[in-house]
Amino acid sequence: MRAAIFKGPGAVELGERPDPVIQEPTDAVVRVVLGCVCGSDLWYYRGESPHAAGSIGHEFIGVVEQVGADVRGVREGDLVVAPFIYSDMSCPHCLNGSTISCPAGGNFGNGVIDGGQGQAVRVPLAGSTLVPVPGTGHSDQTLRSLLALSDVMSTGHHVAVMAGVKKGETVAVVGDGAVGLCAVLASRRLGAERIIALSRHPERQKIAREFGATDIVEARGEEADQAVLALTGGIGADAALECVGTAQSIATAAAIARPGSVVGIVGVPHGQVPFNQTFFRNIGWRGGPAPARIYIPELLGDVLDGTIDPGRVFDYETDLDHIADAYQAMDERRAIKSLVRIGAV
Ligand SMILES: [Zn+2]
C-alpha cells in the first residue's frame, strides 16, 4: 500500500509499506478515508522531538475492511473514528480514564505501527479502540468533523476538562493552532460565558469567534498577560488553557490564571512548567495527552447533530501524493491544519 514515510527531520515522503493483515484475533484492518497532519507531527518534522523512521500519522477515520475472530463492537463495513492511540479499555489505567497509560496500548504511526497517513491501518485491540459512527451518507463537512475527534477536538475538550471549565466561567485560551481553536469550541460547549482567545492571525481569530470566543488578545508576552488581566478586572481567568507547549505560552498561561485555579495543559511542554511561579497563588497544573477514546462517544453525537463543527480547523487539503505539501503548509504556517484525502467512504 501507499503511505507517508517519515525519513527524518524535514523529510516525509510518499512510499510503500506492506499491506496490513490481521495478525492477532483482536486486530482489524481499516481502509483510511481521511487522515491529517497533527501539530505534534510538526515537532518531529522540525527535529524538535525524536521519531523513528517509517510510518507516521495518528489521526484517521476509515472503513473497517476485515476483523479478527475476537473483535467485538465493530464490524466489516463500519465507518469508524480511531483515537490517536489504541488501548484495551479494561486495565486499571483505562478504567481510571488514562488510556494513554494502557500497558497493552500504543501509538499509531510511530514508525512501526501503521499510521493514519496511509491507505490502510492494522488496528490492534480494534474492538476497544475504534468507535463506529452510526448512520450513512454523512456529508463531507461531517466527515471532516469526525476526523477532528481522532485527536484535535478530543484534545481541545481535554484541556477544558482538565482546567475544570464550568458554566458561566471566564476562560483564556493560549494558542490559536487547531487545538487552541478546538479548546475555544469545547469551552463554549461546556458553558463558558466569556472566552478570551490569544491570537494574532486574522484567519484564526475568525474561526475562534465562530467557535465562541468573545474577546481576542493580539499581544504576546507580558503585554498579553496585562491585556488578559485588564479584561478580567485584574483577577485573571477562571481557567487558563495552555495549547502550545512553548516556554512563552506556558509562562503566559501561568501569568493569566487566577489564584486558586487550575491551568489545563495539552501542548507537549518544550519548556519548564514554572510551578515555583504559581505555587504562591495556589495554582495547579493538570493535563497531558487526551484520552480520546473516552471522549469520542460523548462528542460524536454533537458532531452528527451539527452542534459542533470542529472540522472547520482544516484549512488546507491535499492527497497522499502531496503529503510533503501537507507538512510544508503547516510548517510555514500557511495552514492551521492539513487534511489528507485518502479514500472514499
Ligand atoms: Zn488499558
PDB file of C-alpha atoms in Angstrom, residues 20-22 27-30 63-68 76:
ATOM      1  CA  PRO A  20      -1.837  -4.591   6.622  1.00  0.00           C
ATOM      2  CA  VAL A  21      -3.184  -8.034   7.525  1.00  0.00           C
ATOM      3  CA  ILE A  22      -4.823  -9.447  10.640  1.00  0.00           C
ATOM      4  CA  ASP A  27      -6.957  -6.792  15.147  1.00  0.00           C
ATOM      5  CA  ALA A  28      -8.961  -5.087  12.435  1.00  0.00           C
ATOM      6  CA  VAL A  29      -7.807  -3.726   9.111  1.00  0.00           C
ATOM      7  CA  VAL A  30      -9.203  -0.274   8.376  1.00  0.00           C
ATOM      8  CA  VAL A  63     -13.980   1.906   6.891  1.00  0.00           C
ATOM      9  CA  VAL A  64     -13.412  -1.463   8.557  1.00  0.00           C
ATOM     10  CA  GLU A  65     -12.329  -3.927   5.907  1.00  0.00           C
ATOM     11  CA  GLN A  66     -11.641  -7.014   7.973  1.00  0.00           C
ATOM     12  CA  VAL A  67     -11.898  -8.015  11.638  1.00  0.00           C
ATOM     13  CA  GLY A  68     -10.134 -10.729  13.629  1.00  0.00           C
ATOM     14  CA  GLU A  76     -16.785  -5.025   8.416  1.00  0.00           C
TER      15      GLU A  76
END
